């Protein structure tokens, strides 16, 4: 082979080597560009999503005096359904997503709530997991009151659901003292102020006072045994 032929062959070999060297680099460059573009798209979408979520959760709402109730065992889904039914939110996904992100979805406080106008969904979540804005009433068992006076006071309260009005003292006592160990009801209800949610009955409140007295008596007996 002549010198010129050898030079041409060498030149071809160099071109081919250069082309082969550039092919993987070109593919890698294209892959990197695609990944960068995809990252920018995802990042942009995430930024837009976070901005939308922030605006949705922090905008003030008008509750117009509506009340919302959380019963024992209720889920966040059931509560958000009330918000939708009340026209407060159009969708519940963002609220539920935020609650789960904060780890508060399963920490609802039971009760009936009345939220002031201007509250955001972030503040609503804080309220239903702390008990803030929960409606409640109170009733005081006055020390030294007779059982008759206790029943009359409960009957006079407009905030209590009256279920014992037409029951005799003996029938009422039997609700708490099923064993019949007490012959009269005097002194069986601990004098204290009891907070209760709307809808609580006179029996509910009396049962709390009765159980409180039993707890106090048990503690006194335990202390006496130790002495």
PDB file of C-alpha atoms in Angstrom:
ATOM      1  CA  UNK A   1       0.000   0.000   0.000  1.00  0.00           C
ATOM      2  CA  UNK A   2       1.286   3.459  -0.912  1.00  0.00           C
ATOM      3  CA  UNK A   3       2.024   6.119   1.624  1.00  0.00           C
ATOM      4  CA  UNK A   4      -0.953   8.164   0.482  1.00  0.00           C
ATOM      5  CA  UNK A   5      -3.190   5.149   0.823  1.00  0.00           C
ATOM      6  CA  UNK A   6      -1.927   4.468   4.284  1.00  0.00           C
ATOM      7  CA  UNK A   7      -2.514   8.088   5.241  1.00  0.00           C
ATOM      8  CA  UNK A   8      -6.078   7.941   3.902  1.00  0.00           C
ATOM      9  CA  UNK A   9      -6.712   4.711   5.797  1.00  0.00           C
ATOM     10  CA  UNK A  10      -5.305   6.204   8.977  1.00  0.00           C
ATOM     11  CA  UNK A  11      -7.504   9.262   8.510  1.00  0.00           C
ATOM     12  CA  UNK A  12     -10.583   7.077   8.124  1.00  0.00           C
ATOM     13  CA  UNK A  13      -9.667   5.112  11.192  1.00  0.00           C
ATOM     14  CA  UNK A  14      -9.319   8.317  13.193  1.00  0.00           C
ATOM     15  CA  UNK A  15     -12.675   9.611  11.967  1.00  0.00           C
ATOM     16  CA  UNK A  16     -14.380   6.356  12.867  1.00  0.00           C
ATOM     17  CA  UNK A  17     -12.767   6.338  16.287  1.00  0.00           C
ATOM     18  CA  UNK A  18     -13.837   9.934  16.844  1.00  0.00           C
ATOM     19  CA  UNK A  19     -17.388   9.110  15.757  1.00  0.00           C
ATOM     20  CA  UNK A  20     -17.546   6.081  18.003  1.00  0.00           C
ATOM     21  CA  UNK A  21     -16.206   8.115  20.893  1.00  0.00           C
ATOM     22  CA  UNK A  22     -18.816  10.805  20.335  1.00  0.00           C
ATOM     23  CA  UNK A  23     -21.837   8.507  20.002  1.00  0.00           C
ATOM     24  CA  UNK A  24     -22.065   7.442  23.684  1.00  0.00           C
ATOM     25  CA  UNK A  25     -21.370  10.994  24.770  1.00  0.00           C
ATOM     26  CA  UNK A  26     -24.178  12.251  22.583  1.00  0.00           C
ATOM     27  CA  UNK A  27     -26.605   9.689  23.935  1.00  0.00           C
ATOM     28  CA  UNK A  28     -25.591  10.470  27.493  1.00  0.00           C
ATOM     29  CA  UNK A  29     -26.037  14.153  26.832  1.00  0.00           C
ATOM     30  CA  UNK A  30     -29.519  13.589  25.454  1.00  0.00           C
ATOM     31  CA  UNK A  31     -30.431  11.400  28.455  1.00  0.00           C
ATOM     32  CA  UNK A  32     -29.163  14.048  30.856  1.00  0.00           C
ATOM     33  CA  UNK A  33     -31.154  16.740  29.069  1.00  0.00           C
ATOM     34  CA  UNK A  34     -34.308  14.619  29.238  1.00  0.00           C
ATOM     35  CA  UNK A  35     -33.790  13.941  32.947  1.00  0.00           C
ATOM     36  CA  UNK A  36     -33.172  17.630  33.609  1.00  0.00           C
ATOM     37  CA  UNK A  37     -36.298  18.579  31.694  1.00  0.00           C
ATOM     38  CA  UNK A  38     -38.354  15.972  33.588  1.00  0.00           C
ATOM     39  CA  UNK A  39     -36.957  17.202  36.902  1.00  0.00           C
ATOM     40  CA  UNK A  40     -37.891  20.772  36.043  1.00  0.00           C
ATOM     41  CA  UNK A  41     -41.404  19.680  35.091  1.00  0.00           C
ATOM     42  CA  UNK A  42     -41.874  17.688  38.301  1.00  0.00           C
ATOM     43  CA  UNK A  43     -40.366  20.453  40.407  1.00  0.00           C
ATOM     44  CA  UNK A  44     -42.571  23.054  38.759  1.00  0.00           C
ATOM     45  CA  UNK A  45     -45.671  20.933  39.226  1.00  0.00           C
ATOM     46  CA  UNK A  46     -44.750  20.334  42.869  1.00  0.00           C
ATOM     47  CA  UNK A  47     -44.234  24.054  43.441  1.00  0.00           C
ATOM     48  CA  UNK A  48     -47.586  24.859  41.862  1.00  0.00           C
ATOM     49  CA  UNK A  49     -49.218  22.093  43.927  1.00  0.00           C
ATOM     50  CA  UNK A  50     -47.747  23.400  47.165  1.00  0.00           C
ATOM     51  CA  UNK A  51     -48.830  26.945  46.325  1.00  0.00           C
ATOM     52  CA  UNK A  52     -52.366  25.769  45.584  1.00  0.00           C
ATOM     53  CA  UNK A  53     -52.439  23.696  48.778  1.00  0.00           C
ATOM     54  CA  UNK A  54     -51.187  26.632  50.839  1.00  0.00           C
ATOM     55  CA  UNK A  55     -53.808  28.963  49.376  1.00  0.00           C
ATOM     56  CA  UNK A  56     -56.581  26.402  49.857  1.00  0.00           C
ATOM     57  CA  UNK A  57     -55.726  25.635  53.477  1.00  0.00           C
ATOM     58  CA  UNK A  58     -55.020  29.189  54.626  1.00  0.00           C
ATOM     59  CA  UNK A  59     -57.818  31.128  53.029  1.00  0.00           C
ATOM     60  CA  UNK A  60     -60.519  32.335  55.478  1.00  0.00           C
ATOM     61  CA  UNK A  61     -63.944  30.700  55.411  1.00  0.00           C
ATOM     62  CA  UNK A  62     -67.413  31.813  56.425  1.00  0.00           C
ATOM     63  CA  UNK A  63     -69.216  29.328  58.676  1.00  0.00           C
ATOM     64  CA  UNK A  64     -72.398  31.372  59.217  1.00  0.00           C
ATOM     65  CA  UNK A  65     -73.110  29.941  62.662  1.00  0.00           C
ATOM     66  CA  UNK A  66     -73.155  26.318  61.499  1.00  0.00           C
ATOM     67  CA  UNK A  67     -72.184  23.698  64.057  1.00  0.00           C
ATOM     68  CA  UNK A  68     -70.193  20.552  63.333  1.00  0.00           C
ATOM     69  CA  UNK A  69     -70.235  17.442  65.501  1.00  0.00           C
ATOM     70  CA  UNK A  70     -67.575  14.793  66.044  1.00  0.00           C
ATOM     71  CA  UNK A  71     -68.812  11.658  67.774  1.00  0.00           C
ATOM     72  CA  UNK A  72     -66.628   9.017  69.357  1.00  0.00           C
ATOM     73  CA  UNK A  73     -65.082   6.869  66.639  1.00  0.00           C
ATOM     74  CA  UNK A  74     -65.722   9.378  63.845  1.00  0.00           C
ATOM     75  CA  UNK A  75     -63.061   9.589  61.151  1.00  0.00           C
ATOM     76  CA  UNK A  76     -61.592  12.668  59.514  1.00  0.00           C
ATOM     77  CA  UNK A  77     -63.430  11.665  56.337  1.00  0.00           C
ATOM     78  CA  UNK A  78     -66.760  11.924  58.143  1.00  0.00           C
ATOM     79  CA  UNK A  79     -65.888  15.355  59.495  1.00  0.00           C
ATOM     80  CA  UNK A  80     -64.767  16.680  56.104  1.00  0.00           C
ATOM     81  CA  UNK A  81     -68.041  15.405  54.651  1.00  0.00           C
ATOM     82  CA  UNK A  82     -69.789  17.811  57.047  1.00  0.00           C
ATOM     83  CA  UNK A  83     -67.638  20.664  55.734  1.00  0.00           C
ATOM     84  CA  UNK A  84     -68.677  19.802  52.195  1.00  0.00           C
ATOM     85  CA  UNK A  85     -72.342  19.464  53.080  1.00  0.00           C
ATOM     86  CA  UNK A  86     -72.178  22.822  54.821  1.00  0.00           C
ATOM     87  CA  UNK A  87     -70.745  24.456  51.703  1.00  0.00           C
ATOM     88  CA  UNK A  88     -67.479  25.323  53.429  1.00  0.00           C
ATOM     89  CA  UNK A  89     -65.226  23.390  51.028  1.00  0.00           C
ATOM     90  CA  UNK A  90     -65.710  22.067  47.505  1.00  0.00           C
ATOM     91  CA  UNK A  91     -63.325  19.150  47.990  1.00  0.00           C
ATOM     92  CA  UNK A  92     -61.917  17.374  51.010  1.00  0.00           C
ATOM     93  CA  UNK A  93     -58.721  15.907  49.560  1.00  0.00           C
ATOM     94  CA  UNK A  94     -56.415  18.814  50.433  1.00  0.00           C
ATOM     95  CA  UNK A  95     -57.674  19.018  54.023  1.00  0.00           C
ATOM     96  CA  UNK A  96     -57.300  15.268  54.550  1.00  0.00           C
ATOM     97  CA  UNK A  97     -53.850  15.272  52.930  1.00  0.00           C
ATOM     98  CA  UNK A  98     -52.659  18.075  55.220  1.00  0.00           C
ATOM     99  CA  UNK A  99     -54.083  16.368  58.320  1.00  0.00           C
ATOM    100  CA  UNK A 100     -52.279  13.131  57.500  1.00  0.00           C
ATOM    101  CA  UNK A 101     -49.053  15.013  56.737  1.00  0.00           C
ATOM    102  CA  UNK A 102     -49.246  16.624  60.199  1.00  0.00           C
ATOM    103  CA  UNK A 103     -50.064  13.268  61.816  1.00  0.00           C
ATOM    104  CA  UNK A 104     -53.365  14.573  63.207  1.00  0.00           C
ATOM    105  CA  UNK A 105     -55.925  12.596  61.200  1.00  0.00           C
ATOM    106  CA  UNK A 106     -56.609  10.173  64.055  1.00  0.00           C
ATOM    107  CA  UNK A 107     -56.510  12.684  66.919  1.00  0.00           C
ATOM    108  CA  UNK A 108     -59.952  14.257  66.733  1.00  0.00           C
ATOM    109  CA  UNK A 109     -61.634  15.526  69.899  1.00  0.00           C
ATOM    110  CA  UNK A 110     -65.283  14.596  70.213  1.00  0.00           C
ATOM    111  CA  UNK A 111     -67.840  17.317  70.713  1.00  0.00           C
ATOM    112  CA  UNK A 112     -69.885  19.929  68.933  1.00  0.00           C
ATOM    113  CA  UNK A 113     -67.986  22.826  67.355  1.00  0.00           C
ATOM    114  CA  UNK A 114     -68.930  26.378  66.431  1.00  0.00           C
ATOM    115  CA  UNK A 115     -66.203  28.027  64.348  1.00  0.00           C
ATOM    116  CA  UNK A 116     -66.005  31.814  64.034  1.00  0.00           C
ATOM    117  CA  UNK A 117     -66.061  33.306  60.543  1.00  0.00           C
ATOM    118  CA  UNK A 118     -62.621  33.963  59.101  1.00  0.00           C
ATOM    119  CA  UNK A 119     -61.096  30.710  60.300  1.00  0.00           C
ATOM    120  CA  UNK A 120     -58.873  28.805  57.832  1.00  0.00           C
ATOM    121  CA  UNK A 121     -58.800  25.039  57.394  1.00  0.00           C
ATOM    122  CA  UNK A 122     -55.403  24.934  59.105  1.00  0.00           C
ATOM    123  CA  UNK A 123     -57.023  26.590  62.129  1.00  0.00           C
ATOM    124  CA  UNK A 124     -60.020  24.264  61.902  1.00  0.00           C
ATOM    125  CA  UNK A 125     -57.715  21.247  62.088  1.00  0.00           C
ATOM    126  CA  UNK A 126     -55.995  22.766  65.117  1.00  0.00           C
ATOM    127  CA  UNK A 127     -59.399  23.299  66.735  1.00  0.00           C
ATOM    128  CA  UNK A 128     -60.760  19.781  66.248  1.00  0.00           C
ATOM    129  CA  UNK A 129     -57.525  18.217  67.527  1.00  0.00           C
ATOM    130  CA  UNK A 130     -57.288  20.477  70.576  1.00  0.00           C
ATOM    131  CA  UNK A 131     -60.942  21.002  71.494  1.00  0.00           C
ATOM    132  CA  UNK A 132     -60.865  24.730  70.775  1.00  0.00           C
ATOM    133  CA  UNK A 133     -64.226  26.266  69.784  1.00  0.00           C
ATOM    134  CA  UNK A 134     -66.000  23.200  71.170  1.00  0.00           C
ATOM    135  CA  UNK A 135     -69.402  24.025  72.582  1.00  0.00           C
ATOM    136  CA  UNK A 136     -69.954  22.951  76.159  1.00  0.00           C
ATOM    137  CA  UNK A 137     -72.185  23.632  79.139  1.00  0.00           C
ATOM    138  CA  UNK A 138     -71.751  23.009  82.816  1.00  0.00           C
ATOM    139  CA  UNK A 139     -73.851  21.898  85.735  1.00  0.00           C
ATOM    140  CA  UNK A 140     -72.949  22.133  89.413  1.00  0.00           C
ATOM    141  CA  UNK A 141     -73.956  19.598  92.032  1.00  0.00           C
ATOM    142  CA  UNK A 142     -74.065  21.790  95.141  1.00  0.00           C
ATOM    143  CA  UNK A 143     -72.656  20.197  98.263  1.00  0.00           C
ATOM    144  CA  UNK A 144     -75.322  19.482 100.846  1.00  0.00           C
ATOM    145  CA  UNK A 145     -78.163  19.388  98.310  1.00  0.00           C
ATOM    146  CA  UNK A 146     -80.787  16.727  98.734  1.00  0.00           C
ATOM    147  CA  UNK A 147     -81.570  14.247  95.971  1.00  0.00           C
ATOM    148  CA  UNK A 148     -84.842  16.083  95.362  1.00  0.00           C
ATOM    149  CA  UNK A 149     -83.033  19.400  94.966  1.00  0.00           C
ATOM    150  CA  UNK A 150     -80.537  17.787  92.629  1.00  0.00           C
ATOM    151  CA  UNK A 151     -83.267  16.474  90.368  1.00  0.00           C
ATOM    152  CA  UNK A 152     -85.112  19.798  90.420  1.00  0.00           C
ATOM    153  CA  UNK A 153     -81.928  21.645  89.422  1.00  0.00           C
ATOM    154  CA  UNK A 154     -81.362  19.322  86.496  1.00  0.00           C
ATOM    155  CA  UNK A 155     -84.954  19.683  85.403  1.00  0.00           C
ATOM    156  CA  UNK A 156     -84.634  23.470  85.488  1.00  0.00           C
ATOM    157  CA  UNK A 157     -81.582  23.462  83.224  1.00  0.00           C
ATOM    158  CA  UNK A 158     -82.393  24.293  79.604  1.00  0.00           C
ATOM    159  CA  UNK A 159     -79.093  22.814  78.409  1.00  0.00           C
ATOM    160  CA  UNK A 160     -79.840  19.300  79.656  1.00  0.00           C
ATOM    161  CA  UNK A 161     -81.899  16.688  77.847  1.00  0.00           C
ATOM    162  CA  UNK A 162     -84.561  15.554  80.317  1.00  0.00           C
ATOM    163  CA  UNK A 163     -85.074  11.798  80.372  1.00  0.00           C
ATOM    164  CA  UNK A 164     -85.777  11.191  84.065  1.00  0.00           C
ATOM    165  CA  UNK A 165     -88.563  13.694  84.628  1.00  0.00           C
ATOM    166  CA  UNK A 166     -91.321  11.124  85.091  1.00  0.00           C
ATOM    167  CA  UNK A 167     -89.295   8.475  86.905  1.00  0.00           C
ATOM    168  CA  UNK A 168     -89.578   7.971  90.655  1.00  0.00           C
ATOM    169  CA  UNK A 169     -86.580   8.375  92.955  1.00  0.00           C
ATOM    170  CA  UNK A 170     -86.422   4.594  93.348  1.00  0.00           C
ATOM    171  CA  UNK A 171     -86.366   4.076  89.573  1.00  0.00           C
ATOM    172  CA  UNK A 172     -83.632   6.674  89.136  1.00  0.00           C
ATOM    173  CA  UNK A 173     -81.549   5.139  91.922  1.00  0.00           C
ATOM    174  CA  UNK A 174     -81.899   1.714  90.298  1.00  0.00           C
ATOM    175  CA  UNK A 175     -80.225   3.073  87.152  1.00  0.00           C
ATOM    176  CA  UNK A 176     -76.997   3.580  89.073  1.00  0.00           C
ATOM    177  CA  UNK A 177     -77.287   1.059  91.921  1.00  0.00           C
ATOM    178  CA  UNK A 178     -78.242  -2.098  90.035  1.00  0.00           C
ATOM    179  CA  UNK A 179     -77.262  -4.295  92.981  1.00  0.00           C
ATOM    180  CA  UNK A 180     -79.664  -2.492  95.292  1.00  0.00           C
ATOM    181  CA  UNK A 181     -77.085  -2.029  98.036  1.00  0.00           C
ATOM    182  CA  UNK A 182     -78.230   1.528  98.786  1.00  0.00           C
ATOM    183  CA  UNK A 183     -81.618   2.210 100.375  1.00  0.00           C
ATOM    184  CA  UNK A 184     -81.622   5.941  99.585  1.00  0.00           C
ATOM    185  CA  UNK A 185     -79.798   8.164  97.080  1.00  0.00           C
ATOM    186  CA  UNK A 186     -78.509  10.833  99.454  1.00  0.00           C
ATOM    187  CA  UNK A 187     -74.743  11.250  99.308  1.00  0.00           C
ATOM    188  CA  UNK A 188     -74.254   9.061  96.249  1.00  0.00           C
ATOM    189  CA  UNK A 189     -73.462  11.916  93.846  1.00  0.00           C
ATOM    190  CA  UNK A 190     -70.201  13.801  94.157  1.00  0.00           C
ATOM    191  CA  UNK A 191     -70.653  17.595  94.463  1.00  0.00           C
ATOM    192  CA  UNK A 192     -68.725  19.122  91.585  1.00  0.00           C
ATOM    193  CA  UNK A 193     -69.130  21.241  88.449  1.00  0.00           C
ATOM    194  CA  UNK A 194     -69.431  18.994  85.390  1.00  0.00           C
ATOM    195  CA  UNK A 195     -68.832  20.233  81.840  1.00  0.00           C
ATOM    196  CA  UNK A 196     -70.857  18.496  79.154  1.00  0.00           C
ATOM    197  CA  UNK A 197     -71.531  18.729  75.447  1.00  0.00           C
ATOM    198  CA  UNK A 198     -74.879  19.821  74.020  1.00  0.00           C
ATOM    199  CA  UNK A 199     -77.358  16.956  73.971  1.00  0.00           C
ATOM    200  CA  UNK A 200     -76.171  15.364  77.208  1.00  0.00           C
ATOM    201  CA  UNK A 201     -78.999  13.972  79.330  1.00  0.00           C
ATOM    202  CA  UNK A 202     -79.731  14.288  83.023  1.00  0.00           C
ATOM    203  CA  UNK A 203     -78.899  10.594  83.355  1.00  0.00           C
ATOM    204  CA  UNK A 204     -75.490  11.151  81.702  1.00  0.00           C
ATOM    205  CA  UNK A 205     -74.602  13.901  84.168  1.00  0.00           C
ATOM    206  CA  UNK A 206     -75.877  12.022  87.197  1.00  0.00           C
ATOM    207  CA  UNK A 207     -73.940   8.932  86.161  1.00  0.00           C
ATOM    208  CA  UNK A 208     -70.726  10.936  86.014  1.00  0.00           C
ATOM    209  CA  UNK A 209     -71.404  12.308  89.503  1.00  0.00           C
ATOM    210  CA  UNK A 210     -72.231   8.836  90.798  1.00  0.00           C
ATOM    211  CA  UNK A 211     -69.093   7.284  89.291  1.00  0.00           C
ATOM    212  CA  UNK A 212     -66.994  10.133  90.636  1.00  0.00           C
ATOM    213  CA  UNK A 213     -68.321   9.468  94.141  1.00  0.00           C
ATOM    214  CA  UNK A 214     -67.593   5.747  93.798  1.00  0.00           C
ATOM    215  CA  UNK A 215     -64.051   6.568  92.689  1.00  0.00           C
ATOM    216  CA  UNK A 216     -63.526   8.898  95.663  1.00  0.00           C
ATOM    217  CA  UNK A 217     -64.877   6.321  98.103  1.00  0.00           C
ATOM    218  CA  UNK A 218     -62.675   3.583  96.642  1.00  0.00           C
ATOM    219  CA  UNK A 219     -59.611   5.810  97.038  1.00  0.00           C
ATOM    220  CA  UNK A 220     -60.516   6.530 100.673  1.00  0.00           C
ATOM    221  CA  UNK A 221     -60.994   2.833 101.443  1.00  0.00           C
ATOM    222  CA  UNK A 222     -57.666   1.980  99.795  1.00  0.00           C
ATOM    223  CA  UNK A 223     -55.918   4.635 101.877  1.00  0.00           C
ATOM    224  CA  UNK A 224     -57.592   3.331 105.023  1.00  0.00           C
ATOM    225  CA  UNK A 225     -56.420  -0.229 104.300  1.00  0.00           C
ATOM    226  CA  UNK A 226     -52.841   0.982 103.952  1.00  0.00           C
ATOM    227  CA  UNK A 227     -53.021   2.718 107.295  1.00  0.00           C
TER     228      UNK A 227
END
